[in-house]
Coordinates of C-alpha atoms in Angstrom, one line a residue:
Chain A
M1 CA 14.1 -15.8 -7.1
S2 CA 12.6 -18.6 -8.6
T3 CA 9.9 -17.3 -9.8
S4 CA 11.3 -14.6 -12.2
E5 CA 14.3 -17.6 -13.1
A6 CA 10.5 -19.7 -14.2
A7 CA 9.4 -16.7 -16.3
T8 CA 12.8 -15.9 -18.0
T9 CA 13.4 -20.3 -18.4
T10 CA 9.7 -20.6 -20.1
V11 CA 9.8 -17.1 -22.5
G12 CA 13.3 -18.5 -23.7
D13 CA 11.9 -22.0 -24.6
T14 CA 8.8 -21.1 -26.7
R15 CA 11.7 -19.6 -29.7
S16 CA 11.7 -23.3 -30.4
P17 CA 10.1 -23.8 -34.0
T18 CA 8.0 -26.8 -32.7
R19 CA 5.7 -24.5 -30.8
V20 CA 1.8 -24.8 -30.4
G21 CA -0.7 -23.2 -28.4
L22 CA -0.1 -20.3 -26.0
T23 CA 2.5 -22.2 -24.8
W24 CA 4.0 -25.7 -26.2
F25 CA 5.3 -27.4 -23.5
W26 CA 1.9 -26.9 -21.1
D27 CA 1.3 -29.8 -24.2
V28 CA 4.5 -31.7 -22.4
P29 CA 2.8 -32.6 -18.8
E30 CA 6.2 -33.4 -16.9
F31 CA 7.6 -29.6 -18.0
R32 CA 4.4 -28.1 -17.2
R33 CA 4.4 -29.9 -14.0
A34 CA 7.8 -28.8 -12.9
M35 CA 7.6 -25.5 -13.7
G36 CA 4.4 -25.0 -11.9
L37 CA 6.4 -26.9 -9.2
I38 CA 9.5 -24.9 -9.0
L39 CA 7.1 -21.5 -9.2
V40 CA 5.0 -22.7 -6.7
L41 CA 8.1 -24.1 -4.2
G42 CA 9.8 -20.7 -5.1
L43 CA 6.7 -18.2 -4.2
S44 CA 6.4 -20.0 -0.9
G45 CA 10.2 -20.0 0.2
F46 CA 10.3 -16.4 -0.8
L47 CA 7.0 -15.2 1.4
L48 CA 6.5 -18.0 4.0
L49 CA 10.1 -18.6 5.3
P50 CA 10.4 -15.2 6.8
L51 CA 6.5 -15.6 8.4
A52 CA 8.1 -18.8 9.7
T53 CA 11.4 -17.5 11.2
L54 CA 9.6 -14.7 12.9
L55 CA 6.9 -17.0 14.2
L56 CA 9.9 -19.7 15.6
W57 CA 11.7 -16.2 17.2
A58 CA 8.2 -15.7 19.0
F59 CA 8.8 -18.7 20.9
A60 CA 12.9 -19.2 21.0
D61 CA 15.0 -19.0 23.9
E62 CA 18.5 -19.4 22.3
W63 CA 19.1 -19.5 18.2
R64 CA 22.4 -19.4 17.5
Y65 CA 23.5 -19.8 13.9
P66 CA 23.9 -22.2 12.1
S67 CA 20.7 -24.2 13.7
L68 CA 17.8 -24.4 11.5
V69 CA 15.4 -24.2 14.2
P70 CA 16.2 -22.6 17.8
Q71 CA 18.2 -24.6 20.3
S72 CA 16.1 -24.1 23.1
F73 CA 12.3 -23.0 23.3
S74 CA 11.0 -20.6 26.6
L75 CA 7.8 -18.7 27.0
R76 CA 9.2 -16.0 29.9
W77 CA 9.8 -13.1 26.5
W78 CA 5.7 -13.3 26.3
E79 CA 5.6 -12.8 29.6
W80 CA 7.7 -9.8 29.3
V81 CA 5.8 -8.3 26.5
F82 CA 2.7 -8.9 28.5
T83 CA 3.9 -7.3 31.6
N84 CA 6.2 -4.0 29.4
G85 CA 4.1 -0.8 30.6
D86 CA 5.5 0.6 27.5
V87 CA 3.6 -2.2 25.5
G88 CA 0.6 -1.8 27.8
S89 CA -0.1 2.2 27.0
A90 CA 0.7 1.3 23.0
V91 CA -2.2 -1.3 23.1
R92 CA -4.2 1.7 24.5
Y93 CA -3.7 3.8 22.1
S94 CA -4.2 2.0 19.7
F95 CA -7.3 0.5 20.3
M96 CA -8.5 4.2 21.1
T97 CA -7.2 5.5 18.4
A98 CA -8.0 3.4 15.2
P99 CA -11.9 2.8 16.5
V100 CA -12.1 6.6 16.8
V101 CA -10.9 6.8 13.3
T102 CA -13.3 4.4 12.0
V103 CA -16.6 5.5 13.3
I104 CA -15.0 9.6 12.0
A105 CA -14.6 8.2 8.5
A106 CA -18.0 6.2 8.3
I107 CA -19.7 9.3 9.6
I108 CA -18.2 11.8 7.1
C109 CA -17.9 9.3 4.4
V110 CA -20.9 7.3 3.8
P111 CA -23.0 10.3 3.0
A112 CA -20.6 11.3 0.6
A113 CA -20.5 7.8 -1.0
Y114 CA -24.8 7.6 -0.6
S115 CA -23.9 10.9 -2.6
F116 CA -21.6 10.0 -5.4
S117 CA -24.2 6.9 -5.9
R118 CA -27.6 8.8 -6.1
F119 CA -27.3 12.5 -6.8
R120 CA -26.3 14.6 -9.8
F121 CA -24.6 17.5 -8.8
P122 CA -21.9 19.3 -11.0
G123 CA -18.6 18.5 -10.3
R124 CA -18.9 14.6 -9.4
R125 CA -16.8 12.7 -11.5
A126 CA -14.4 14.8 -10.7
L127 CA -14.8 15.2 -7.3
F128 CA -14.7 11.3 -7.0
I129 CA -11.7 10.8 -8.8
S130 CA -9.9 13.7 -6.7
L131 CA -10.1 11.1 -3.7
L132 CA -7.6 9.4 -5.1
A133 CA -5.7 12.4 -4.4
A134 CA -4.6 10.7 -0.8
N135 CA -3.2 8.0 -2.5
A136 CA -1.3 10.3 -5.1
F137 CA 1.2 11.7 -3.1
P138 CA 4.5 9.6 -1.7
K139 CA 3.4 8.7 2.0
I140 CA 6.1 10.2 4.1
G141 CA 6.6 13.3 2.2
L142 CA 3.0 13.9 3.2
Y143 CA 2.8 12.9 6.2
V144 CA 6.3 16.1 7.1
A145 CA 3.8 17.8 5.3
I146 CA 0.8 17.4 7.0
A147 CA 3.2 17.9 10.2
T148 CA 4.1 21.3 9.8
L149 CA 0.6 22.3 9.4
F150 CA 0.1 20.5 12.5
Y151 CA 2.6 22.5 14.7
R152 CA 0.6 25.9 13.9
L153 CA -3.0 24.6 14.6
N154 CA -0.9 22.9 17.9
L155 CA -1.4 19.4 17.2
M156 CA 1.5 18.1 17.2
G157 CA 1.8 14.8 19.7
T158 CA -1.7 14.7 20.3
F159 CA -4.8 12.5 20.3
W160 CA -6.2 13.8 17.9
G161 CA -3.2 15.0 15.6
V162 CA -2.6 10.7 15.3
V163 CA -6.6 10.9 14.4
L164 CA -6.5 13.1 11.6
I165 CA -3.5 11.5 10.5
Q166 CA -4.9 8.1 10.5
L167 CA -7.5 9.7 9.2
V168 CA -6.1 10.5 4.9
G169 CA -5.4 6.6 5.0
T170 CA -9.4 5.3 5.1
L171 CA -11.0 8.6 3.1
V172 CA -10.8 6.1 -0.4
A173 CA -11.3 2.8 0.8
M174 CA -15.0 4.8 2.9
V175 CA -16.3 6.3 -0.4
W176 CA -15.3 3.9 -2.8
I177 CA -16.7 0.8 -1.6
P178 CA -19.6 1.8 0.2
A179 CA -20.8 4.5 -3.0
A180 CA -20.4 0.8 -5.1
G181 CA -22.0 -0.8 -2.7
F182 CA -25.3 2.0 -2.6
D183 CA -24.6 1.4 -6.6
S184 CA -25.7 -2.2 -6.1
V185 CA -28.8 -1.8 -4.3
A186 CA -31.8 -2.4 -7.0
R187 CA -34.0 1.1 -7.9
E188 CA -37.3 -1.0 -8.1
L189 CA -37.0 -2.4 -4.4
E190 CA -37.0 1.2 -3.0
D191 CA -39.6 2.5 -5.8
A192 CA -42.1 -0.2 -5.0
A193 CA -41.5 0.7 -0.7
R194 CA -42.2 4.4 -2.4
D195 CA -45.0 2.9 -4.0
A196 CA -46.4 1.2 -0.9
G197 CA -46.0 5.1 0.9
A198 CA -42.9 4.8 2.9
G199 CA -41.4 8.0 2.7
A200 CA -37.9 9.0 1.9
L201 CA -36.3 8.3 5.5
R202 CA -37.9 5.2 5.6
V203 CA -37.4 3.7 2.3
F204 CA -33.5 4.7 3.0
W205 CA -33.5 3.0 6.8
S206 CA -35.0 -0.2 6.0
I207 CA -34.2 -1.0 2.0
T208 CA -31.4 1.1 0.7
L209 CA -29.0 1.1 3.6
P210 CA -29.5 -2.7 5.5
L211 CA -28.4 -3.6 1.6
A212 CA -25.5 -1.5 0.9
M213 CA -24.7 -2.9 5.0
P214 CA -22.3 -6.1 3.7
A215 CA -20.1 -2.7 1.7
I216 CA -20.0 -0.6 4.7
I217 CA -18.6 -3.2 6.9
V218 CA -16.5 -4.1 3.9
A219 CA -15.1 -0.3 4.1
S220 CA -14.9 -0.3 8.2
F221 CA -13.2 -3.6 8.3
L222 CA -10.1 -1.3 5.8
A223 CA -10.3 2.0 7.6
F224 CA -9.8 0.0 11.0
L225 CA -6.8 -2.1 10.0
A226 CA -5.9 1.2 7.9
A227 CA -5.8 3.0 11.0
F228 CA -4.6 0.1 13.8
D229 CA -1.3 -0.5 11.5
E230 CA -0.4 3.2 10.2
A231 CA 3.0 3.8 11.5
Q232 CA 4.9 6.1 9.4
G233 CA 2.5 9.6 10.2
T234 CA 1.9 8.4 13.5
L235 CA 5.6 8.2 14.5
V236 CA 5.9 11.6 12.8
V237 CA 2.8 13.2 14.4
G238 CA 2.5 11.7 17.7
S239 CA 5.7 11.0 19.2
P240 CA 7.3 11.2 21.7
T241 CA 3.4 11.6 23.6
I242 CA 1.8 9.3 21.6
V243 CA 2.9 5.5 20.7
T244 CA 0.5 3.6 18.9
M245 CA 1.6 -0.3 19.1
P246 CA 3.3 -0.4 15.1
V247 CA 5.5 3.0 16.8
L248 CA 6.3 0.8 19.4
M249 CA 7.8 -2.0 17.0
Y250 CA 10.6 0.4 15.9
T251 CA 11.7 1.0 18.8
L252 CA 11.8 -2.7 20.1
V253 CA 12.9 -3.9 16.6
V254 CA 15.9 -1.8 18.0
N255 CA 16.4 -2.1 21.7
Y256 CA 15.4 -5.6 22.3
P257 CA 16.3 -9.2 21.7
E258 CA 14.6 -10.9 18.9
P259 CA 11.9 -12.7 20.9
V260 CA 10.4 -9.4 21.8
G261 CA 9.9 -8.1 18.1
A262 CA 8.4 -11.4 17.2
I263 CA 5.9 -11.6 19.6
F264 CA 5.0 -8.5 19.5
S265 CA 4.7 -8.9 15.9
I266 CA 2.4 -11.4 16.3
L267 CA -0.2 -9.4 18.2
L268 CA -0.1 -6.8 16.4
S269 CA -1.1 -8.6 12.9
A270 CA -4.1 -10.7 15.0
P271 CA -6.5 -7.9 14.2
S272 CA -5.6 -8.2 10.5
V273 CA -5.8 -12.1 10.1
I274 CA -8.6 -12.1 12.0
L275 CA -10.7 -9.4 9.7
L276 CA -9.5 -10.6 7.3
L277 CA -10.0 -14.2 7.6
I278 CA -14.0 -12.9 8.8
A279 CA -14.8 -11.1 5.4
R280 CA -11.7 -12.8 3.4
R281 CA -13.5 -12.7 0.0
S282 CA -15.3 -9.2 0.0
L283 CA -12.2 -7.8 1.5
L284 CA -10.3 -8.8 -1.5
A285 CA -13.1 -6.5 -3.6
G286 CA -12.9 -4.0 -1.5
Y287 CA -9.2 -3.7 -1.1
L288 CA -9.2 -4.0 -4.9
A289 CA -11.6 -0.7 -5.3
A290 CA -9.3 0.8 -2.7
G291 CA -6.4 1.1 -4.9
F292 CA -3.9 0.1 -2.8
K293 CA -3.4 -0.3 1.5
G294 CA -1.5 2.3 3.4
R295 CA 2.0 1.6 3.6
Chain B
M1 CA -37.9 22.6 -21.4
P2 CA -38.0 21.2 -18.1
S3 CA -41.0 22.4 -15.9
Q4 CA -40.5 24.9 -13.2
A5 CA -41.0 21.2 -10.7
A6 CA -38.5 19.7 -12.6
R7 CA -35.7 22.2 -12.2
A8 CA -36.1 22.7 -8.6
E9 CA -36.1 19.3 -8.1
L10 CA -32.7 18.9 -9.8
W11 CA -31.4 22.2 -8.3
R12 CA -32.7 20.9 -4.8
E13 CA -30.7 17.2 -5.8
A14 CA -27.4 19.4 -7.3
V15 CA -27.7 21.3 -3.2
V16 CA -27.9 17.7 -1.8
G17 CA -25.1 16.1 -3.1
L18 CA -23.0 19.1 -3.0
L19 CA -23.8 19.3 1.3
M20 CA -23.0 15.5 1.3
V21 CA -20.2 15.1 0.1
A22 CA -18.3 18.5 1.6
P23 CA -17.3 17.0 4.4
T24 CA -15.5 14.6 2.6
I25 CA -13.7 17.0 0.1
A26 CA -13.2 19.7 3.1
V27 CA -11.0 16.9 5.2
L28 CA -9.2 16.5 1.1
V29 CA -8.7 19.7 1.0
V30 CA -7.6 20.5 5.0
L31 CA -5.6 17.3 5.0
I32 CA -3.9 16.9 1.8
I33 CA -4.1 20.1 -0.5
V34 CA -3.4 23.0 2.0
P35 CA -0.2 21.0 3.3
A36 CA 1.0 20.3 -0.1
I37 CA 0.7 23.9 -1.0
Q38 CA 1.8 25.2 2.6
A39 CA 4.4 22.6 2.1
T40 CA 5.7 24.0 -1.3
T41 CA 5.4 27.3 -0.7
F42 CA 7.9 27.1 2.2
S43 CA 10.5 24.7 0.6
L44 CA 10.3 27.8 -1.7
G45 CA 11.6 30.0 0.9
L46 CA 8.8 31.9 1.9
V47 CA 8.3 31.1 6.0
P48 CA 5.4 32.1 7.7
S49 CA 6.6 33.9 10.7
D50 CA 4.2 33.2 12.8
N51 CA 5.0 29.6 12.5
L52 CA 8.1 29.4 15.3
T53 CA 9.2 25.7 14.6
F54 CA 9.9 26.8 10.4
S55 CA 11.2 30.1 11.7
T56 CA 13.2 28.4 14.3
G57 CA 14.2 25.5 12.3
Q58 CA 18.3 24.9 10.8
H59 CA 19.5 25.3 8.0
L60 CA 16.5 28.6 6.8
V61 CA 16.3 30.1 3.9
N62 CA 14.2 33.4 4.7
S63 CA 13.0 35.1 1.4
D64 CA 10.1 37.8 0.4
T65 CA 10.1 36.4 -2.9
P66 CA 10.1 32.4 -3.9
T67 CA 13.7 31.4 -4.2
L68 CA 15.2 27.7 -5.5
D69 CA 18.3 28.3 -2.5
V70 CA 16.3 25.4 -1.1
Y71 CA 16.9 23.0 -3.6
R72 CA 20.0 24.7 -4.7
D73 CA 21.6 23.6 -1.1
L74 CA 20.3 20.4 -1.4
L75 CA 21.1 19.4 -4.8
A76 CA 24.9 20.9 -3.9
S77 CA 25.1 18.4 -1.0
S78 CA 26.6 15.0 -2.5
F79 CA 24.7 13.2 1.1
I80 CA 21.5 14.3 -0.2
R81 CA 22.1 13.6 -4.1
D82 CA 23.6 10.3 -2.7
D83 CA 20.3 9.6 -1.1
L84 CA 18.3 10.9 -3.8
S85 CA 20.0 8.3 -6.6
M86 CA 19.9 5.3 -4.4
T87 CA 16.0 6.2 -3.8
L88 CA 15.6 6.0 -7.5
W89 CA 17.5 3.2 -8.2
I90 CA 15.2 1.0 -5.9
T91 CA 12.6 2.5 -6.7
L92 CA 12.7 1.4 -10.3
V93 CA 14.0 -1.7 -9.4
S94 CA 11.6 -2.6 -7.0
V95 CA 9.1 -1.2 -9.9
V96 CA 10.4 -3.3 -12.5
L97 CA 10.6 -7.0 -10.0
V98 CA 7.4 -6.3 -8.8
A99 CA 5.6 -5.9 -12.2
T100 CA 7.4 -8.9 -13.6
V101 CA 7.0 -11.5 -10.7
S102 CA 3.4 -10.4 -10.2
Y103 CA 3.1 -10.9 -14.1
V104 CA 4.1 -14.4 -13.6
L105 CA 2.3 -15.1 -11.4
A106 CA -1.1 -13.9 -12.4
L107 CA -0.6 -15.1 -15.6
Y108 CA 0.0 -18.6 -14.4
V109 CA -3.5 -18.2 -11.8
R110 CA -5.2 -17.2 -14.9
F111 CA -4.0 -20.2 -17.8
G112 CA -2.3 -22.1 -15.6
A113 CA -4.6 -25.9 -15.2
G114 CA -4.5 -28.2 -11.7
P115 CA -3.8 -27.6 -8.1
L116 CA -0.7 -25.9 -8.4
P117 CA -2.6 -22.6 -9.2
R118 CA -4.7 -22.9 -6.6
I119 CA -2.1 -22.9 -4.1
V120 CA -0.8 -19.9 -5.4
R121 CA -3.9 -18.0 -5.4
S122 CA -4.3 -18.6 -1.8
L123 CA 0.1 -17.6 -1.3
Y124 CA 0.2 -14.8 -2.7
L125 CA -2.4 -13.3 -0.6
I126 CA -0.4 -14.0 3.0
P127 CA 1.4 -10.7 2.7
M128 CA -1.8 -8.6 2.6
F129 CA -2.7 -9.7 6.0
V130 CA 0.7 -8.4 7.3
P131 CA 1.6 -4.6 8.6
V132 CA 4.2 -3.4 6.9
V133 CA 6.8 -2.7 10.5
I134 CA 6.2 -6.5 10.6
A135 CA 6.6 -7.6 6.6
A136 CA 10.3 -5.3 7.3
Y137 CA 10.9 -7.3 10.8
A138 CA 10.4 -10.2 9.6
A139 CA 13.2 -9.6 6.2
I140 CA 15.5 -8.9 8.5
T141 CA 15.4 -11.8 11.0
F142 CA 15.2 -14.3 8.1
Y143 CA 18.1 -12.4 5.6
V144 CA 20.3 -10.9 7.9
D145 CA 23.5 -12.1 8.2
R146 CA 24.4 -15.6 10.2
G147 CA 20.5 -15.9 10.2
V148 CA 17.4 -18.3 8.9
L149 CA 18.3 -18.0 5.3
A150 CA 22.2 -18.2 5.8
A151 CA 21.6 -21.0 8.2
L152 CA 19.6 -23.0 5.3
L153 CA 23.0 -22.3 2.6
H154 CA 25.3 -23.0 5.1
A155 CA 23.6 -26.3 5.3
V156 CA 24.0 -27.2 1.4
G157 CA 27.0 -25.7 1.7
I158 CA 26.3 -22.8 -0.4
P159 CA 28.1 -19.0 0.8
Y160 CA 25.6 -16.3 1.6
V161 CA 26.1 -13.1 1.4
S162 CA 23.1 -11.2 3.4
P163 CA 21.4 -8.6 1.7
A164 CA 19.9 -6.9 4.6
Y165 CA 20.9 -3.3 6.1
K166 CA 21.6 -3.0 1.7
P167 CA 19.7 -1.8 -1.2
G168 CA 18.6 -5.4 -1.9
G169 CA 16.9 -5.9 1.4
V170 CA 15.3 -3.1 0.4
V171 CA 13.6 -4.1 -3.0
L172 CA 13.2 -7.8 -1.3
T173 CA 11.1 -6.5 1.1
Q174 CA 9.2 -4.4 -1.4
V175 CA 8.5 -6.8 -3.7
W176 CA 7.1 -9.3 -1.1
F177 CA 5.0 -6.4 0.3
N178 CA 3.8 -5.2 -3.1
I179 CA 3.2 -8.4 -4.0
P180 CA -0.7 -9.0 -2.9
F181 CA -1.9 -6.2 -4.8
A182 CA -0.3 -6.2 -8.2
V183 CA -1.4 -10.1 -8.9
L184 CA -5.0 -9.0 -7.8
M185 CA -5.2 -5.9 -9.8
L186 CA -3.2 -7.6 -12.8
G187 CA -5.2 -10.6 -12.1
S188 CA -8.3 -8.7 -12.6
G189 CA -7.6 -7.3 -15.8
L190 CA -6.3 -10.8 -17.5
D191 CA -9.7 -12.1 -16.0
G192 CA -11.7 -10.1 -19.2
I193 CA -9.4 -12.1 -21.5
E194 CA -11.6 -14.0 -23.6
Q195 CA -10.0 -17.8 -23.6
E196 CA -11.5 -18.4 -27.2
L197 CA -9.7 -14.8 -28.0
I198 CA -6.1 -16.5 -27.4
E199 CA -6.6 -20.4 -28.7
S200 CA -8.4 -18.6 -32.2
A201 CA -4.4 -17.0 -32.2
N202 CA -3.0 -20.2 -31.7
D203 CA -4.7 -21.4 -34.4
V204 CA -3.6 -18.8 -36.6
G205 CA 0.0 -20.2 -35.4
A206 CA 0.7 -17.1 -33.4
G207 CA 3.0 -18.8 -30.4
F208 CA 3.4 -17.5 -26.5
L209 CA 5.3 -14.9 -27.3
T210 CA 3.4 -13.0 -29.6
V211 CA 0.3 -14.1 -28.0
L212 CA 1.8 -12.4 -25.2
W213 CA 3.0 -9.1 -26.7
R214 CA 0.3 -8.4 -29.0
I215 CA -3.0 -9.6 -27.1
V216 CA -2.6 -10.2 -23.6
L217 CA -0.4 -6.8 -23.1
P218 CA -2.4 -4.4 -24.9
M219 CA -5.3 -5.9 -23.4
N220 CA -4.5 -5.4 -19.9
L221 CA -2.2 -2.5 -20.1
V222 CA -4.1 -0.3 -17.6
P223 CA -4.0 -2.9 -14.9
L224 CA -0.4 -3.0 -15.3
L225 CA 0.0 0.9 -15.7
I226 CA -1.9 0.9 -12.4
V227 CA 0.7 -1.2 -10.5
L228 CA 3.4 0.2 -12.1
T229 CA 2.3 4.0 -11.0
F230 CA 1.2 2.8 -6.9
T231 CA 4.6 1.0 -7.0
F232 CA 6.7 3.4 -7.6
I233 CA 4.1 6.3 -6.0
G234 CA 4.5 3.8 -2.7
V235 CA 7.9 2.8 -3.0
I236 CA 9.7 6.7 -3.9
G237 CA 7.8 7.5 -0.6
S238 CA 8.4 4.8 1.4
F239 CA 9.4 5.2 5.4
T240 CA 8.9 2.4 7.1
I241 CA 11.3 -0.8 4.9
P242 CA 14.3 1.4 4.3
F243 CA 14.2 2.5 8.3
L244 CA 14.6 -1.1 9.4
I245 CA 16.3 -3.0 6.6
G246 CA 18.1 -0.4 4.4
P247 CA 21.4 1.0 4.3
N248 CA 22.0 4.0 6.5
A249 CA 24.3 6.1 4.3
P250 CA 23.4 6.1 1.7
Q251 CA 19.7 6.7 2.8
M252 CA 16.7 6.1 0.8
M253 CA 15.0 10.2 1.2
G254 CA 11.7 8.7 3.1
V255 CA 14.1 7.8 6.2
A256 CA 15.9 10.7 5.2
I257 CA 13.6 13.4 5.6
Q258 CA 12.5 11.9 8.4
A259 CA 15.4 12.3 10.4
Y260 CA 15.8 15.8 8.8
F261 CA 12.4 16.7 10.6
S262 CA 12.3 15.2 13.7
N263 CA 16.0 14.7 14.5
Y264 CA 17.7 17.2 13.2
N265 CA 15.1 20.4 13.6
Q266 CA 15.8 20.9 9.5
P267 CA 12.1 21.3 8.5
Q268 CA 12.9 23.7 5.6
P269 CA 15.1 20.7 4.3
A270 CA 12.9 17.9 5.2
V271 CA 10.0 19.7 3.7
G272 CA 12.3 20.5 0.2
M273 CA 13.0 17.1 0.3
A274 CA 9.1 15.8 0.3
V275 CA 8.6 18.2 -2.5
L276 CA 10.8 16.8 -5.1
L277 CA 9.4 13.4 -4.2
F278 CA 5.9 15.0 -5.0
A279 CA 7.5 16.2 -8.4
I280 CA 8.9 12.9 -9.3
A281 CA 5.8 10.8 -8.5
A282 CA 3.9 13.6 -10.1
V283 CA 5.5 13.1 -13.5
A284 CA 4.8 9.1 -12.6
G285 CA 1.4 10.2 -12.2
A286 CA 1.5 12.2 -15.5
V287 CA 2.7 9.1 -17.9
Y288 CA 0.0 7.3 -16.1
V289 CA -2.7 9.7 -16.7
W290 CA -1.5 10.1 -20.0
A291 CA -1.4 6.6 -21.2
T292 CA -4.4 5.8 -19.8
S293 CA -6.1 8.4 -21.9
R294 CA -4.3 7.9 -25.0
S295 CA -5.3 3.9 -24.7
N296 CA -8.8 4.7 -24.3
R297 CA -8.6 7.0 -27.5
H298 CA -7.4 3.4 -29.0
V299 CA -10.1 1.1 -27.8
V300 CA -13.1 4.2 -29.2
S301 CA -11.5 4.0 -32.7
A302 CA -10.8 0.3 -33.2

């Protein structure tokens, strides 16, 4: 890839004895511009061309090698996707499970976040870190291990089994980000309200919670996306009864022509594109805090 | 000595605090700790008799005392040995590539000037918007034999060997998918390094490599270790990317585990392979914990 080529070239060139500054060639404007341009072009190609291919396929009717663009365009596969019963049921299951997971995660985790932020109790630090255990196991191994437990509890192939497996990927974000939100609420404001005669609950509802709300909303977005995009665990636990949109994607990709998978991809990424665009800045910070998104 | 009232207040705070975190910790225990322990005991031949799925599975090792027979059988199979070694190779190559590419991008975004680094700053985030299933599918449509990349190279007369359905396809897609987190993480570390520090190093004659090796890397070690560990765990336990764009034989462990569990009715070998991955990931995690605690000591003693 040109990005790594760019790296080796720059590293090799610095052995020149004429170097000045962090990178001597930074002082040669042409060289600097050329390297930057190669890096940006290589990166754009690597990141964007696969997505552009997918977008074109969604509107293609016929696209044969070695043409760079489809020979003919058509919308007939859109009609197929929108009238297909499996797709309809997958959309329904996706929009049933993901919101339920988000609400449950918020109910369970936001009080924990408040507690981690405000109370001193034994094991506080260790428990806070231990949440990372949710991200420390190789995912597919963990899902199979959970599935063996779910067989015993008769949760395989059930709605609640899917909700629980999707919940795993939301815990860290749903505790760490709201905890940071509660941390950032100035204690002086709460003290002032208390001095003015407000009770503990009143202070929480009218001062603390509203100020921490942006963090809670960002965490909820991330939790919703983690649940909505979760494919592997839902495949292991839910199928064949509960097939959500990402799980259906496995079948569509294998059994149908390219436009079907491409159109479905656009539908499936719509929620993440919309939510991430709404809250891009705060989501970036949240994304970091969450450690990583589920794979 | 705190007063009676203050001590009562401390007690109350501890009890309320623990009660509020209890549900989250309970979910963690029930959905992660208990399954992990059960998977381990099951893979050691201790089969719970009340679990019909386990006791009727194929290739069952059933024993009253812990035994390593499951692992012996797994490692005796040349198929699984091939799966395991390919998984480790793909993981190592992906981790090295993700770290290298992301480091270059993070350095460029942090220290580069002009409009181009600003473009990179928006570009590298794009894979974050894309669910992993779609990332894998987009990669297939692009890299496949007689696909778009083949057509592009054909137009300029370069021969093309498709990496799709080969280990190379998995690596490329893993790099694509892991770039945003890695660059964000490394970038957050680089932001803490002050420009003056590098300039003063330059003033005393330190070149690019020296500055990178002696100042930037040591100061940015913990984010780098986080990237290395999380990418390692993410890739080694991945299913979707190798399932869609990886080879059929040998296959990555994630694909094999799912197939043994869901399709071949062999839960015990599947769980055994999962525990193997846990163990390998735990080694990676331990290296990370060891290195961070060591680097923290350095900071304290310096």
